[in-house]
mmCIF file of C-alpha atoms and ligand atoms in Angstrom:
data_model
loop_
_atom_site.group_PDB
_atom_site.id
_atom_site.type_symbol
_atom_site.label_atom_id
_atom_site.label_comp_id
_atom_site.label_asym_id
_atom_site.label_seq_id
_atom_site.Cartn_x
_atom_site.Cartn_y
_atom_site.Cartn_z
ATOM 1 C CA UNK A 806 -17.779 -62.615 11.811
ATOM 2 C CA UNK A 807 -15.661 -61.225 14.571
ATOM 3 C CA UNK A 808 -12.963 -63.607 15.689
ATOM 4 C CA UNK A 809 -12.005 -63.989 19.819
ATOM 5 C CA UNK A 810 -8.296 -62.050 18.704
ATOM 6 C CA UNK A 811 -10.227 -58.990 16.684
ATOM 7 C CA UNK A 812 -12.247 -58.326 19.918
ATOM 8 C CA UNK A 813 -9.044 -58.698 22.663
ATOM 9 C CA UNK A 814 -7.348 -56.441 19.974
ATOM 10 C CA UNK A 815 -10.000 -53.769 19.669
ATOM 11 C CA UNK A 816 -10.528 -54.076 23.669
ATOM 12 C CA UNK A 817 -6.621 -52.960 23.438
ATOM 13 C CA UNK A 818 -6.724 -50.363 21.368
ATOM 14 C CA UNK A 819 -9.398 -48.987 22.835
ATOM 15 C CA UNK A 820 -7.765 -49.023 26.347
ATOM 16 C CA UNK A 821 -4.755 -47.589 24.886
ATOM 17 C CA UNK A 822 -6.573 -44.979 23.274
ATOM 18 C CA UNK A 823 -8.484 -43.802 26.761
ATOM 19 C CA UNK A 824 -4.759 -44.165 28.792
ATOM 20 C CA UNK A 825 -3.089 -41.753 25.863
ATOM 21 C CA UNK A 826 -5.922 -39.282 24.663
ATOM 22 C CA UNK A 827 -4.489 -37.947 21.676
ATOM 23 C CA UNK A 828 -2.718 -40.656 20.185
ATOM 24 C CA UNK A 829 -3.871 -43.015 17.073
ATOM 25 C CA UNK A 830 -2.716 -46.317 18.025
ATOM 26 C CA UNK A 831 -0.522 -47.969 15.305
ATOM 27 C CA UNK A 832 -2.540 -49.756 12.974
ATOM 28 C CA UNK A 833 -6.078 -47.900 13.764
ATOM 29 C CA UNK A 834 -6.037 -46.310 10.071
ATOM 30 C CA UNK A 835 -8.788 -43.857 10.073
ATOM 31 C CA UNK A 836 -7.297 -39.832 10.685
ATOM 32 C CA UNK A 837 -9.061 -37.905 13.779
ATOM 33 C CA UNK A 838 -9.322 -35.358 11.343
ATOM 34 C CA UNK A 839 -8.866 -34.301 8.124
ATOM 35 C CA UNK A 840 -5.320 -33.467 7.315
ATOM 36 C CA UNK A 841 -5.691 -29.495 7.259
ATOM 37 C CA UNK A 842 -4.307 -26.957 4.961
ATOM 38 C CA UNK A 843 -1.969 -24.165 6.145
ATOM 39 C CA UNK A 844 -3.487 -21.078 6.542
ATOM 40 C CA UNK A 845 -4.131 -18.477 4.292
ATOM 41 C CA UNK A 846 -1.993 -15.691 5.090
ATOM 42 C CA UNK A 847 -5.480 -13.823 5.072
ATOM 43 C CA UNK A 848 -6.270 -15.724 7.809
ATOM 44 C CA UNK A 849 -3.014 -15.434 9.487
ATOM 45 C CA UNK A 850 -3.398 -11.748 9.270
ATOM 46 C CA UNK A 851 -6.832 -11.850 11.271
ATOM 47 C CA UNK A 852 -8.768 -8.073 12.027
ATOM 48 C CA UNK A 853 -6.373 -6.421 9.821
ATOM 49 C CA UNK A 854 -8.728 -3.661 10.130
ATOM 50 C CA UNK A 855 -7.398 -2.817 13.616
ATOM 51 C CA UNK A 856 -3.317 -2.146 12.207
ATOM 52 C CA UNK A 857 -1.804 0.309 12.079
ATOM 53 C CA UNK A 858 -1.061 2.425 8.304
ATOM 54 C CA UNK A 859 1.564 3.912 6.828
ATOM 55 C CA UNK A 860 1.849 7.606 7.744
ATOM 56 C CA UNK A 861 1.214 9.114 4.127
ATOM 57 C CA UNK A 862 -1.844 6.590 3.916
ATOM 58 C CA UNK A 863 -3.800 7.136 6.984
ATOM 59 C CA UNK A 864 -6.901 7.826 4.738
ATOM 60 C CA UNK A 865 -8.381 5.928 1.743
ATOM 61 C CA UNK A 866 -7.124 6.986 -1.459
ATOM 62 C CA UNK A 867 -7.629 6.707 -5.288
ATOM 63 C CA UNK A 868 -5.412 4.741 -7.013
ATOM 64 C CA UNK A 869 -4.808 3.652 -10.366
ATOM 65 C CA UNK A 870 -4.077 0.310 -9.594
ATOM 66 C CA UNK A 871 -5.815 -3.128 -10.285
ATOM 67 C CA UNK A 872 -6.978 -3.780 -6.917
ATOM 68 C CA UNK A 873 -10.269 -1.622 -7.160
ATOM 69 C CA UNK A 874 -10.604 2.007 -7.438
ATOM 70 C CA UNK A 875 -10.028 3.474 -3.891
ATOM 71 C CA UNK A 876 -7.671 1.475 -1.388
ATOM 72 C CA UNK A 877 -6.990 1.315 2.650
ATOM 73 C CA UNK A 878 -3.221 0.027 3.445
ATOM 74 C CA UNK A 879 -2.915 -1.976 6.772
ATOM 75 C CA UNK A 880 0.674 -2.578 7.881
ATOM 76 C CA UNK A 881 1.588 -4.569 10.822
ATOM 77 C CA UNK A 882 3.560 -4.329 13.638
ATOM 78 C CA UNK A 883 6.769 -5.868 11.867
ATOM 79 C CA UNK A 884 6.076 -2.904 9.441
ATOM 80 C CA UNK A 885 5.767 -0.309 11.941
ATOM 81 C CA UNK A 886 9.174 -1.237 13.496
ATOM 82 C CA UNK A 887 10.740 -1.621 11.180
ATOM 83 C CA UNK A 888 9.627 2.244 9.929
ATOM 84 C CA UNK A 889 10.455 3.132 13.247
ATOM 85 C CA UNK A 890 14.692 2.184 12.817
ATOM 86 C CA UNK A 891 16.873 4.688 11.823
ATOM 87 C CA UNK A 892 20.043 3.204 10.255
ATOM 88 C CA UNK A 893 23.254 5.316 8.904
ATOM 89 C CA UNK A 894 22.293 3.502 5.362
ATOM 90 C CA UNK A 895 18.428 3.798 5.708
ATOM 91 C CA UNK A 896 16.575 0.048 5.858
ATOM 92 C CA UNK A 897 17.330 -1.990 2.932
ATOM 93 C CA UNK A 898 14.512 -4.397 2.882
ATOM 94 C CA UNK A 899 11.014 -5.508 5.313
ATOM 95 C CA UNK A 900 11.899 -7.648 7.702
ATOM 96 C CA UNK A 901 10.804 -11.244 8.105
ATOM 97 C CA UNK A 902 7.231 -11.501 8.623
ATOM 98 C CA UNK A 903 5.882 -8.340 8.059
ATOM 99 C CA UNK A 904 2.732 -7.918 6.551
ATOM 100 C CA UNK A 905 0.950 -5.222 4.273
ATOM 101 C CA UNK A 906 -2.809 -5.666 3.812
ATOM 102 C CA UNK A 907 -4.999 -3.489 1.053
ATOM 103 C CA UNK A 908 -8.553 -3.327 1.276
ATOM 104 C CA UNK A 909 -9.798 -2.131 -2.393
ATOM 105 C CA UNK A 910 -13.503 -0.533 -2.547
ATOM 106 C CA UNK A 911 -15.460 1.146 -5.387
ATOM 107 C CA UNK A 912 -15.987 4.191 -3.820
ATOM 108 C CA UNK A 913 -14.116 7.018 -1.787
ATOM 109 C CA UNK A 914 -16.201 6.973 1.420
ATOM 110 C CA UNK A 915 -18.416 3.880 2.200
ATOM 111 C CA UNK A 916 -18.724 1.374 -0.876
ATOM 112 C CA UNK A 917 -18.307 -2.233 -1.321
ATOM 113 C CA UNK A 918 -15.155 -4.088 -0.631
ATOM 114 C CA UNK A 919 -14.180 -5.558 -3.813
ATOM 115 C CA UNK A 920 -10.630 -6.560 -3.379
ATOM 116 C CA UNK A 921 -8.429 -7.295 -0.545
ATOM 117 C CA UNK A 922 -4.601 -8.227 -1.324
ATOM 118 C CA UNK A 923 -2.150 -9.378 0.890
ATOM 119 C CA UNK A 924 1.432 -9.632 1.362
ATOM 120 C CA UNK A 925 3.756 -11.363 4.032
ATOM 121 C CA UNK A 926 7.856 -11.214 4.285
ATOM 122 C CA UNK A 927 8.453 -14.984 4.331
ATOM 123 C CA UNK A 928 12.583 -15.799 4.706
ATOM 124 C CA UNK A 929 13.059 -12.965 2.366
ATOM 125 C CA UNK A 930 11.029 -13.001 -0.237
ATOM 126 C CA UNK A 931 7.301 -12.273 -0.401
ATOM 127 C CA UNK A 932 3.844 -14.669 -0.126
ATOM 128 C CA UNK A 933 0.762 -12.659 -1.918
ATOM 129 C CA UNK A 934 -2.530 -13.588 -1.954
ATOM 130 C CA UNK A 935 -5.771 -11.972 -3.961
ATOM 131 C CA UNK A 936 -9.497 -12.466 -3.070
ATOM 132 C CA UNK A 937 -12.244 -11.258 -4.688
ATOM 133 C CA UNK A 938 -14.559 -8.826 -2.466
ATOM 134 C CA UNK A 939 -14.827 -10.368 0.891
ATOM 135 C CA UNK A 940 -14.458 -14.384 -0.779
ATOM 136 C CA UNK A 941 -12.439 -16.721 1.491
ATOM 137 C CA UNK A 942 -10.637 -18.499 -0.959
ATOM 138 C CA UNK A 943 -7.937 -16.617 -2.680
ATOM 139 C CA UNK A 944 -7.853 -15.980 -6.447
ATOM 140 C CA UNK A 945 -4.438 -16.051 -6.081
ATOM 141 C CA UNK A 946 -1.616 -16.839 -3.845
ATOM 142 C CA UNK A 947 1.744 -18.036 -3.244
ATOM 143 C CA UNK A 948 4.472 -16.275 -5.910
ATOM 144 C CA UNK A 949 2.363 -15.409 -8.891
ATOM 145 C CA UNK A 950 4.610 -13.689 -11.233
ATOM 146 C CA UNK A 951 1.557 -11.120 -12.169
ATOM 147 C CA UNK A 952 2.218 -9.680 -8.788
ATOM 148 C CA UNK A 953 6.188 -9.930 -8.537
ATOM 149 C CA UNK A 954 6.323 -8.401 -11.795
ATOM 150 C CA UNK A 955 4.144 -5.382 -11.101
ATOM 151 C CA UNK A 956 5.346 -4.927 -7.592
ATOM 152 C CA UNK A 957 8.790 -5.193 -8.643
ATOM 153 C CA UNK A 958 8.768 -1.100 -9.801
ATOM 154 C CA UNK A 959 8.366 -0.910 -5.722
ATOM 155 C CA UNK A 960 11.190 -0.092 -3.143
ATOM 156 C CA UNK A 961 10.953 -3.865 -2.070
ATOM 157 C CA UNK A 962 8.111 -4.641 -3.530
ATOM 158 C CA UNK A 963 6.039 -1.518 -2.055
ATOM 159 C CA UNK A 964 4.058 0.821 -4.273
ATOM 160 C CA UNK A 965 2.347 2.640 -1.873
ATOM 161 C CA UNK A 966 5.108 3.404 0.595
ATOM 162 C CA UNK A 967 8.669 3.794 1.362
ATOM 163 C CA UNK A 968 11.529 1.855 3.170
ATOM 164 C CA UNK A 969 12.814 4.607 5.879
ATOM 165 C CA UNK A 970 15.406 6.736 4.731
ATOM 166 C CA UNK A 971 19.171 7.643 6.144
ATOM 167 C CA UNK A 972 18.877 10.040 8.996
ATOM 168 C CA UNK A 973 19.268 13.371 7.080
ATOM 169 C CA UNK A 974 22.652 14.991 7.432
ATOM 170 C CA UNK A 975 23.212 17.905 10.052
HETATM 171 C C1 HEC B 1161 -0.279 -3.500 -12.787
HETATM 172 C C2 HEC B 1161 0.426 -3.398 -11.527
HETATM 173 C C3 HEC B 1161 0.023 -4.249 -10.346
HETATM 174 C C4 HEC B 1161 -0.271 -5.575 -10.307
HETATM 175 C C5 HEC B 1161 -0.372 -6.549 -11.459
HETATM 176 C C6 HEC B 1161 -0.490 -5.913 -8.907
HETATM 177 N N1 HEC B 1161 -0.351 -4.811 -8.116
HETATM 178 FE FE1 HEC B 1161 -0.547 -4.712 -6.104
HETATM 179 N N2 HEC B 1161 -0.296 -2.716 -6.163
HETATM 180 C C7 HEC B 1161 -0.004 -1.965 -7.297
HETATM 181 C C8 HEC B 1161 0.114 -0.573 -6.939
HETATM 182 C C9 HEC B 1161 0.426 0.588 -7.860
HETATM 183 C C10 HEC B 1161 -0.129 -0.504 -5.545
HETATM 184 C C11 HEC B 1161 -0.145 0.735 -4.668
HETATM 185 C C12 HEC B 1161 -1.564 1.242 -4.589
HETATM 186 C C13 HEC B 1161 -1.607 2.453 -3.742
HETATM 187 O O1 HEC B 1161 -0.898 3.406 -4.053
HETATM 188 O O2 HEC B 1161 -2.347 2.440 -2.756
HETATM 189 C C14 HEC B 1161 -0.352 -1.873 -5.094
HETATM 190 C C15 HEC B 1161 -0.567 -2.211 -3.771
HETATM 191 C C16 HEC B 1161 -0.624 -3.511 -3.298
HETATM 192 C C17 HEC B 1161 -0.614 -3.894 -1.907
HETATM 193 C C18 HEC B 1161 -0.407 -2.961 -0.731
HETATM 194 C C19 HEC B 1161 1.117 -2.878 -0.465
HETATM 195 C C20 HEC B 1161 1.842 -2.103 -1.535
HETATM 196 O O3 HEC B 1161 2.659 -2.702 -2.289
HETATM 197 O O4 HEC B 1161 1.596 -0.890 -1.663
HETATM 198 C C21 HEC B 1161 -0.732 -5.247 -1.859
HETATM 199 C C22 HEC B 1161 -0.767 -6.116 -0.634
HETATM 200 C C23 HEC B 1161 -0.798 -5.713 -3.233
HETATM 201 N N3 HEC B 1161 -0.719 -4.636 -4.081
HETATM 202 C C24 HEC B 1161 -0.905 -7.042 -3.597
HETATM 203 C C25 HEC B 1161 -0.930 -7.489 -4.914
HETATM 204 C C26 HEC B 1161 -1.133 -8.865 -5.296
HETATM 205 C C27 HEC B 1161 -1.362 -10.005 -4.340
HETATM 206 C C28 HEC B 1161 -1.096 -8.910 -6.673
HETATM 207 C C29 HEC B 1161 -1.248 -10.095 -7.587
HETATM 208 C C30 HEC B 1161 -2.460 -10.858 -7.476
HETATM 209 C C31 HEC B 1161 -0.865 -7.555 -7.134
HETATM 210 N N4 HEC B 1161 -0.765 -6.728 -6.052
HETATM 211 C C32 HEC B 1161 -0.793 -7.184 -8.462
HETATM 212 C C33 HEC B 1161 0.151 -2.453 -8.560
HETATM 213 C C34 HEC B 1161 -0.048 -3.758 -8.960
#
């Protein structure tokens, strides 16, 4: 049964709602939508496909490595920048938001894409994420230590690249 109050209080709310589009008047309960999750950094990174690469990886290349036989390496613009500087002490670490995409694939020229693994400069310290092939949901992300550990041999956490050097010396 719907009492005379319930009705001038839905009439309210609803005139509320139409005067404020947007905003959930207190003590309507139900979400306008699902509370989301943050973005993968996958997704973040959009058509990686379109970076730029590091200069001694501007083809695919073999690696032994265990993100699938032959990789591409997409770096973004933070990346290039940041390779761009030339300090008297040479660049210590990537800066703050830059991003290093690899696109693993089972053969040299064509293939399937059977890994892609990503990594993002977050406050200092890197985010990874893993996918299988071209999946959308990550094997695995955040700080897994079987990626920090491996990655840790890198300048910065880089295998396949450098951090720019000192100028050389006249
Ligand atoms: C056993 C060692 C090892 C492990 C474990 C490993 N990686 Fe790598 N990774 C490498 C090597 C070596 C390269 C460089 C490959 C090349 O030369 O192209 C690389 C390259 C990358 C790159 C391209 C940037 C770079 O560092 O050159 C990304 C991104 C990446 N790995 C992400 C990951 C993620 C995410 C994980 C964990 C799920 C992971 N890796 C686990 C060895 C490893």
């Amino acid at each position: 049964m719907v009492s005379a109050m319930s009705t001038r209080r839905r009439a309210a709310i609803a005139a509320l709602a139409a005067l404020v589009p947007g905003v959930v008047p207190a003590g309507c309960e139900e979400p306008l939508q699902p509370v989301s999750e943050p973005p993968t950094l996958l997704a973040e990174a959009g058509d990686y496909t379109m970076w730029a690469r590091p200069k001694n990886r501007a083809e695919r290349q073999p690696v032994v490595a265990p993100h699938g036989g032959f990789v591409d390496i997409y770096i973004n613009d933070v990346v290039v920048a940041d390779q761009a500087m030339v300090l008297p002490e040479g660049l210590p670490a990537w800066s703050d938001e830059a991003m290093v995409v690899l696109a693993g694939y089972d053969a040299m020229e064509g293939g399937s894409l059977v890994q892609v693994a990503v990594m993002q400069k977050q406050a200092g310290v890197w985010a990874w994420e893993q996918y299988d092939g071209s999946s959308e949901e990550p094997r695995f992300s955040g700080r897994p230590d079987v990626c920090v550990g491996c990655h840790s041999a890198g300048e910065d956490f880089i295998r396949s690249f450098r951090l720019p050097d000192p100028p050389p010396e006249e």
